[in-house]
Amino acid sequence: ALSGGEILEADSIVLCAGCGAVSLLRNLGITLPLAAVKAYSLHISDHISAPRLRYAALLEDGVSCLVTPYHDTDPPSVRVTGIRDLDGMNDVVREKRVSSLMGSAHRFLGEFDEKNVAVWAGVMAVSPDDFPIVGRLERFDNLYVNVGHGFRGTNWSLATAKLLSQHMVGVPDRCLPECAMAPC
Protein backbone atom coordinates (compact mmCIF):
# COMPACT_ATOMS: atom_id res chain seq x y z
CA ALA A 1 0.00 0.00 0.00
CA LEU A 2 1.10 3.55 -0.66
CA SER A 3 1.50 6.05 2.18
CA GLY A 4 -2.02 7.33 1.47
CA GLY A 5 -3.43 3.80 1.80
CA GLU A 6 -3.97 3.30 -1.94
CA ILE A 7 -3.31 -0.26 -3.13
CA LEU A 8 -1.64 -0.83 -6.49
CA GLU A 9 -2.05 -4.06 -8.43
CA ALA A 10 0.56 -5.51 -10.77
CA ASP A 11 1.23 -8.74 -12.62
CA SER A 12 4.91 -8.61 -11.67
CA ILE A 13 7.14 -6.51 -9.45
CA VAL A 14 10.81 -5.66 -9.98
CA LEU A 15 12.59 -4.54 -6.84
CA CYS A 16 15.61 -2.37 -7.59
CA ALA A 17 16.09 -0.49 -4.33
CA GLY A 18 19.80 -0.92 -3.65
CA CYS A 19 20.51 -1.58 0.02
CA GLY A 20 16.87 -0.78 0.77
CA ALA A 21 15.95 -4.12 -0.80
CA VAL A 22 17.36 -5.92 2.24
CA SER A 23 14.82 -4.45 4.69
CA LEU A 24 11.95 -4.59 2.18
CA LEU A 25 12.51 -8.30 1.52
CA ARG A 26 13.15 -9.11 5.18
CA ASN A 27 9.46 -8.34 5.76
CA LEU A 28 8.71 -11.23 3.36
CA GLY A 29 11.16 -13.60 5.08
CA ILE A 30 13.77 -13.31 2.31
CA THR A 31 17.44 -12.61 3.01
CA LEU A 32 19.59 -10.95 0.37
CA PRO A 33 23.39 -11.06 0.79
CA LEU A 34 24.08 -7.35 0.32
CA ALA A 35 26.42 -5.05 2.21
CA ALA A 36 26.09 -1.28 2.40
CA VAL A 37 29.42 0.16 1.26
CA LYS A 38 30.03 3.90 1.37
CA ALA A 39 32.14 5.49 -1.37
CA TYR A 40 33.59 8.98 -1.47
CA SER A 41 34.33 11.30 -4.37
CA LEU A 42 35.55 14.82 -5.04
CA HIS A 43 34.35 16.86 -8.00
CA ILE A 44 36.93 19.57 -8.70
CA SER A 45 35.55 22.23 -11.03
CA ASP A 46 37.66 24.57 -13.13
CA HIS A 47 40.85 22.54 -12.73
CA ILE A 48 43.73 23.41 -15.04
CA SER A 49 44.65 19.76 -15.70
CA ALA A 50 41.16 18.67 -16.83
CA PRO A 51 41.68 19.61 -20.51
CA ARG A 52 45.09 17.87 -20.55
CA LEU A 53 43.86 14.56 -19.09
CA ARG A 54 42.64 12.41 -21.97
CA TYR A 55 41.75 9.27 -19.98
CA ALA A 56 40.89 8.23 -16.47
CA ALA A 57 43.89 7.31 -14.31
CA LEU A 58 44.02 4.77 -11.48
CA LEU A 59 46.36 5.91 -8.71
CA GLU A 60 47.94 3.46 -6.28
CA ASP A 61 49.95 6.01 -4.26
CA GLY A 62 48.68 6.23 -0.68
CA VAL A 63 44.90 6.09 -1.04
CA SER A 64 43.91 4.19 -4.19
CA CYS A 65 41.71 6.40 -6.31
CA LEU A 66 40.47 6.98 -9.82
CA VAL A 67 40.88 10.38 -11.48
CA THR A 68 38.41 11.04 -14.31
CA PRO A 69 38.44 14.15 -16.51
CA TYR A 70 35.13 15.73 -17.53
CA HIS A 71 35.71 17.61 -20.75
CA ASP A 72 32.03 18.25 -21.43
CA THR A 73 31.47 20.46 -18.36
CA ASP A 74 31.93 24.21 -18.48
CA PRO A 75 34.50 24.78 -17.19
CA PRO A 76 36.20 21.36 -17.54
CA SER A 77 36.46 19.46 -14.27
CA VAL A 78 37.98 16.39 -12.65
CA ARG A 79 36.38 13.74 -10.44
CA VAL A 80 38.49 11.85 -7.91
CA THR A 81 36.87 8.74 -6.46
CA GLY A 82 38.12 6.27 -3.91
CA ILE A 83 37.85 5.06 -0.34
CA ARG A 84 35.29 2.41 0.46
CA ASP A 85 33.91 1.97 3.97
CA LEU A 86 31.64 -0.65 5.50
CA ASP A 87 29.92 2.18 7.30
CA GLY A 88 26.26 1.17 7.22
CA MET A 89 23.24 2.95 5.80
CA ASN A 90 23.82 6.54 6.86
CA ASP A 91 24.70 9.92 5.41
CA VAL A 92 27.69 10.59 7.69
CA VAL A 93 30.63 12.09 5.79
CA ARG A 94 33.85 11.30 7.66
CA GLU A 95 36.22 14.26 7.38
CA LYS A 96 39.28 12.03 7.83
CA ARG A 97 38.26 10.05 4.73
CA VAL A 98 37.70 13.24 2.72
CA SER A 99 41.13 14.54 3.82
CA SER A 100 42.82 11.32 2.68
CA LEU A 101 41.17 11.55 -0.73
CA MET A 102 42.00 15.26 -0.96
CA GLY A 103 45.67 14.42 -0.24
CA SER A 104 45.76 11.94 -3.13
CA ALA A 105 44.11 14.51 -5.40
CA HIS A 106 46.75 17.11 -4.49
CA ARG A 107 49.60 14.63 -5.06
CA PHE A 108 48.35 13.82 -8.56
CA LEU A 109 46.86 17.14 -9.69
CA GLY A 110 48.99 19.64 -7.80
CA GLU A 111 47.48 22.68 -6.17
CA PHE A 112 43.82 23.62 -6.59
CA ASP A 113 41.37 25.85 -4.78
CA GLU A 114 39.44 23.66 -2.36
CA LYS A 115 36.49 26.07 -2.66
CA ASN A 116 36.01 24.50 -6.12
CA VAL A 117 35.59 21.00 -4.65
CA ALA A 118 32.21 19.34 -4.16
CA VAL A 119 32.42 16.36 -1.79
CA TRP A 120 30.06 13.42 -2.24
CA ALA A 121 29.59 10.28 -0.17
CA GLY A 122 27.00 7.65 -1.02
CA VAL A 123 26.03 4.13 -0.07
CA MET A 124 26.06 1.34 -2.63
CA ALA A 125 24.74 -2.21 -2.36
CA VAL A 126 27.50 -4.78 -2.92
CA SER A 127 27.06 -8.57 -3.11
CA PRO A 128 29.64 -11.01 -1.69
CA ASP A 129 31.03 -11.87 -5.15
CA ASP A 130 30.70 -8.29 -6.44
CA PHE A 131 28.19 -9.33 -9.12
CA PRO A 132 24.61 -8.06 -9.16
CA ILE A 133 21.74 -10.21 -7.97
CA VAL A 134 19.26 -10.35 -10.83
CA GLY A 135 16.29 -12.63 -11.36
CA ARG A 136 13.08 -14.06 -9.94
CA LEU A 137 12.89 -14.82 -6.25
CA GLU A 138 12.14 -18.50 -5.66
CA ARG A 139 9.32 -17.94 -3.17
CA PHE A 140 7.24 -15.81 -5.53
CA ASP A 141 6.27 -16.29 -9.17
CA ASN A 142 6.03 -12.56 -9.82
CA LEU A 143 8.75 -10.93 -7.69
CA TYR A 144 12.08 -10.09 -9.31
CA VAL A 145 15.20 -8.27 -8.10
CA ASN A 146 17.86 -6.22 -9.86
CA VAL A 147 20.25 -5.14 -7.07
CA GLY A 148 23.83 -5.33 -5.85
CA HIS A 149 25.62 -3.59 -8.71
CA GLY A 150 28.01 -1.92 -6.27
CA PHE A 151 30.46 0.50 -7.81
CA ARG A 152 29.46 -0.51 -11.33
CA GLY A 153 25.86 0.58 -10.98
CA THR A 154 25.98 3.21 -13.69
CA ASN A 155 27.68 0.73 -16.02
CA TRP A 156 25.71 -2.43 -15.35
CA SER A 157 22.23 -1.50 -14.09
CA LEU A 158 20.78 -0.61 -17.49
CA ALA A 159 22.15 -3.78 -19.07
CA THR A 160 20.84 -6.02 -16.29
CA ALA A 161 17.47 -4.23 -16.43
CA LYS A 162 17.23 -5.03 -20.13
CA LEU A 163 18.25 -8.67 -19.57
CA LEU A 164 15.74 -9.03 -16.75
CA SER A 165 12.90 -7.45 -18.73
CA GLN A 166 13.62 -9.79 -21.66
CA HIS A 167 13.72 -12.75 -19.28
CA MET A 168 10.38 -11.71 -17.76
CA VAL A 169 8.61 -11.71 -21.15
CA GLY A 170 10.21 -14.94 -22.34
CA VAL A 171 12.88 -13.70 -24.73
CA PRO A 172 15.53 -16.45 -24.91
CA ASP A 173 18.61 -15.71 -22.79
CA ARG A 174 21.63 -15.08 -25.00
CA CYS A 175 24.05 -14.62 -22.10
CA LEU A 176 26.70 -17.14 -21.25
CA PRO A 177 25.36 -19.80 -18.88
CA GLU A 178 27.29 -18.36 -15.94
CA CYS A 179 25.59 -14.99 -16.52
CA ALA A 180 22.08 -16.39 -16.93
CA MET A 181 19.26 -15.32 -14.64
CA ALA A 182 19.64 -17.16 -11.36
CA PRO A 183 16.85 -17.35 -8.78
CA CYS A 184 17.69 -16.11 -5.30
One Martini backbone bead per residue (centre of mass of N, CA, C, O) as a GRO file, in nm:
protein
  184
    1ALA     BB    1   0.099   0.034   0.017
    2LEU     BB    2   0.054   0.347   0.026
    3SER     BB    3   0.067   0.618   0.231
    4GLY     BB    4  -0.254   0.670   0.153
    5GLY     BB    5  -0.361   0.346   0.108
    6GLU     BB    6  -0.312   0.273  -0.168
    7ILE     BB    7  -0.365   0.012  -0.405
    8LEU     BB    8  -0.155  -0.180  -0.605
    9GLU     BB    9  -0.155  -0.348  -0.917
   10ALA     BB   10   0.033  -0.646  -1.036
   11ASP     BB   11   0.191  -0.894  -1.211
   12SER     BB   12   0.476  -0.755  -1.155
   13ILE     BB   13   0.789  -0.722  -0.965
   14VAL     BB   14   1.058  -0.483  -0.939
   15LEU     BB   15   1.345  -0.480  -0.734
   16CYS     BB   16   1.538  -0.154  -0.717
   17ALA     BB   17   1.680  -0.059  -0.390
   18GLY     BB   18   1.927  -0.160  -0.307
   19CYS     BB   19   1.971  -0.170   0.028
   20GLY     BB   20   1.656  -0.155   0.070
   21ALA     BB   21   1.592  -0.454  -0.006
   22VAL     BB   22   1.654  -0.593   0.258
   23SER     BB   23   1.413  -0.478   0.432
   24LEU     BB   24   1.182  -0.543   0.237
   25LEU     BB   25   1.238  -0.863   0.229
   26ARG     BB   26   1.232  -0.930   0.530
   27ASN     BB   27   0.913  -0.906   0.547
   28LEU     BB   28   0.916  -1.191   0.356
   29GLY     BB   29   1.167  -1.384   0.447
   30ILE     BB   30   1.413  -1.250   0.288
   31THR     BB   31   1.760  -1.297   0.205
   32LEU     BB   32   2.013  -1.066   0.123
   33PRO     BB   33   2.359  -1.046   0.010
   34LEU     BB   34   2.412  -0.730   0.137
   35ALA     BB   35   2.625  -0.444   0.136
   36ALA     BB   36   2.701  -0.138   0.283
   37VAL     BB   37   2.886   0.090   0.077
   38LYS     BB   38   3.100   0.357   0.110
   39ALA     BB   39   3.158   0.636  -0.104
   40TYR     BB   40   3.401   0.864  -0.238
   41SER     BB   41   3.403   1.211  -0.374
   42LEU     BB   42   3.552   1.448  -0.604
   43HIS     BB   43   3.460   1.771  -0.746
   44ILE     BB   44   3.668   1.953  -0.969
   45SER     BB   45   3.645   2.266  -1.064
   46ASP     BB   46   3.840   2.438  -1.271
   47HIS     BB   47   4.079   2.255  -1.377
   48ILE     BB   48   4.377   2.269  -1.548
   49SER     BB   49   4.404   1.944  -1.615
   50ALA     BB   50   4.145   1.850  -1.763
   51PRO     BB   51   4.225   1.902  -2.070
   52ARG     BB   52   4.490   1.706  -2.051
   53LEU     BB   53   4.311   1.476  -1.977
   54ARG     BB   54   4.211   1.186  -2.158
   55TYR     BB   55   4.210   0.983  -1.913
   56ALA     BB   56   4.175   0.772  -1.685
   57ALA     BB   57   4.325   0.732  -1.348
   58LEU     BB   58   4.504   0.501  -1.158
   59LEU     BB   59   4.584   0.522  -0.813
   60GLU     BB   60   4.860   0.378  -0.585
   61ASP     BB   61   4.907   0.637  -0.388
   62GLY     BB   62   4.809   0.547  -0.103
   63VAL     BB   63   4.520   0.628  -0.202
   64SER     BB   64   4.307   0.473  -0.386
   65CYS     BB   65   4.231   0.612  -0.715
   66LEU     BB   66   4.013   0.790  -0.943
   67VAL     BB   67   4.077   0.985  -1.238
   68THR     BB   68   3.832   1.202  -1.401
   69PRO     BB   69   3.761   1.357  -1.684
   70TYR     BB   70   3.559   1.660  -1.774
   71HIS     BB   71   3.500   1.804  -2.088
   72ASP     BB   72   3.168   1.874  -2.086
   73THR     BB   73   3.225   2.094  -1.893
   74ASP     BB   74   3.153   2.433  -1.756
   75PRO     BB   75   3.412   2.390  -1.672
   76PRO     BB   76   3.641   2.183  -1.661
   77SER     BB   77   3.678   1.863  -1.487
   78VAL     BB   78   3.733   1.661  -1.183
   79ARG     BB   79   3.727   1.322  -1.068
   80VAL     BB   80   3.762   1.178  -0.735
   81THR     BB   81   3.787   0.837  -0.646
   82GLY     BB   82   3.732   0.661  -0.328
   83ILE     BB   83   3.693   0.494  -0.078
   84ARG     BB   84   3.585   0.226   0.133
   85ASP     BB   85   3.301   0.167   0.353
   86LEU     BB   86   3.174  -0.012   0.633
   87ASP     BB   87   2.910   0.215   0.743
   88GLY     BB   88   2.639   0.193   0.650
   89MET     BB   89   2.313   0.346   0.662
   90ASN     BB   90   2.434   0.665   0.591
   91ASP     BB   91   2.526   1.036   0.587
   92VAL     BB   92   2.811   1.019   0.682
   93VAL     BB   93   3.094   1.240   0.673
   94ARG     BB   94   3.430   1.168   0.682
   95GLU     BB   95   3.690   1.381   0.712
   96LYS     BB   96   3.931   1.184   0.698
   97ARG     BB   97   3.852   1.069   0.418
   98VAL     BB   98   3.857   1.333   0.262
   99SER     BB   99   4.154   1.405   0.325
  100SER     BB  100   4.281   1.160   0.185
  101LEU     BB  101   4.166   1.223  -0.098
  102MET     BB  102   4.283   1.508  -0.119
  103GLY     BB  103   4.580   1.422  -0.107
  104SER     BB  104   4.578   1.259  -0.371
  105ALA     BB  105   4.489   1.491  -0.552
  106HIS     BB  106   4.735   1.672  -0.497
  107ARG     BB  107   4.958   1.474  -0.592
  108PHE     BB  108   4.844   1.460  -0.892
  109LEU     BB  109   4.734   1.779  -0.953
  110GLY     BB  110   4.803   1.962  -0.733
  111GLU     BB  111   4.699   2.263  -0.711
  112PHE     BB  112   4.386   2.377  -0.551
  113ASP     BB  113   4.076   2.505  -0.498
  114GLU     BB  114   3.868   2.398  -0.239
  115LYS     BB  115   3.612   2.567  -0.332
  116ASN     BB  116   3.596   2.367  -0.605
  117VAL     BB  117   3.482   2.138  -0.406
  118ALA     BB  118   3.281   1.849  -0.427
  119VAL     BB  119   3.137   1.646  -0.190
  120TRP     BB  120   3.087   1.283  -0.190
  121ALA     BB  121   2.855   1.045  -0.033
  122GLY     BB  122   2.773   0.691  -0.086
  123VAL     BB  123   2.553   0.417  -0.100
  124MET     BB  124   2.622   0.072  -0.179
  125ALA     BB  125   2.533  -0.231  -0.321
  126VAL     BB  126   2.701  -0.537  -0.219
  127SER     BB  127   2.812  -0.835  -0.308
  128PRO     BB  128   3.018  -1.095  -0.233
  129ASP     BB  129   3.105  -1.121  -0.566
  130ASP     BB  130   3.039  -0.841  -0.721
  131PHE     BB  131   2.755  -0.927  -0.826
  132PRO     BB  132   2.460  -0.910  -0.934
  133ILE     BB  133   2.117  -0.946  -0.839
  134VAL     BB  134   1.927  -1.139  -1.080
  135GLY     BB  135   1.578  -1.212  -1.058
  136ARG     BB  136   1.384  -1.456  -0.941
  137LEU     BB  137   1.211  -1.537  -0.669
  138GLU     BB  138   1.133  -1.842  -0.543
  139ARG     BB  139   0.868  -1.765  -0.360
  140PHE     BB  140   0.792  -1.602  -0.630
  141ASP     BB  141   0.646  -1.554  -0.949
  142ASN     BB  142   0.644  -1.199  -0.937
  143LEU     BB  143   0.944  -1.159  -0.805
  144TYR     BB  144   1.203  -0.925  -0.864
  145VAL     BB  145   1.560  -0.858  -0.905
  146ASN     BB  146   1.794  -0.550  -0.918
  147VAL     BB  147   2.093  -0.586  -0.748
  148GLY     BB  148   2.432  -0.526  -0.651
  149HIS     BB  149   2.632  -0.328  -0.837
  150GLY     BB  150   2.774  -0.118  -0.692
  151PHE     BB  151   3.034   0.050  -0.863
  152ARG     BB  152   2.863  -0.044  -1.148
  153GLY     BB  153   2.579   0.081  -1.180
  154THR     BB  154   2.610   0.271  -1.435
  155ASN     BB  155   2.701   0.021  -1.618
  156TRP     BB  156   2.490  -0.233  -1.538
  157SER     BB  157   2.182  -0.165  -1.481
  158LEU     BB  158   2.073  -0.144  -1.773
  159ALA     BB  159   2.153  -0.426  -1.869
  160THR     BB  160   2.001  -0.590  -1.648
  161ALA     BB  161   1.723  -0.474  -1.711
  162LYS     BB  162   1.703  -0.587  -1.994
  163LEU     BB  163   1.745  -0.885  -1.928
  164LEU     BB  164   1.508  -0.907  -1.731
  165SER     BB  165   1.279  -0.818  -1.920
  166GLN     BB  166   1.325  -1.046  -2.123
  167HIS     BB  167   1.284  -1.278  -1.926
  168MET     BB  168   0.988  -1.201  -1.837
  169VAL     BB  169   0.884  -1.234  -2.164
  170GLY     BB  170   1.066  -1.486  -2.299
  171VAL     BB  171   1.336  -1.418  -2.392
  172PRO     BB  172   1.602  -1.552  -2.491
  173ASP     BB  173   1.903  -1.635  -2.348
  174ARG     BB  174   2.232  -1.494  -2.455
  175CYS     BB  175   2.392  -1.566  -2.231
  176LEU     BB  176   2.597  -1.695  -2.050
  177PRO     BB  177   2.545  -1.931  -1.820
  178GLU     BB  178   2.692  -1.763  -1.581
  179CYS     BB  179   2.476  -1.506  -1.658
  180ALA     BB  180   2.225  -1.613  -1.591
  181MET     BB  181   1.939  -1.635  -1.452
  182ALA     BB  182   1.913  -1.636  -1.093
  183PRO     BB  183   1.778  -1.755  -0.831
  184CYS     BB  184   1.729  -1.660  -0.475
   0.00000   0.00000   0.00000
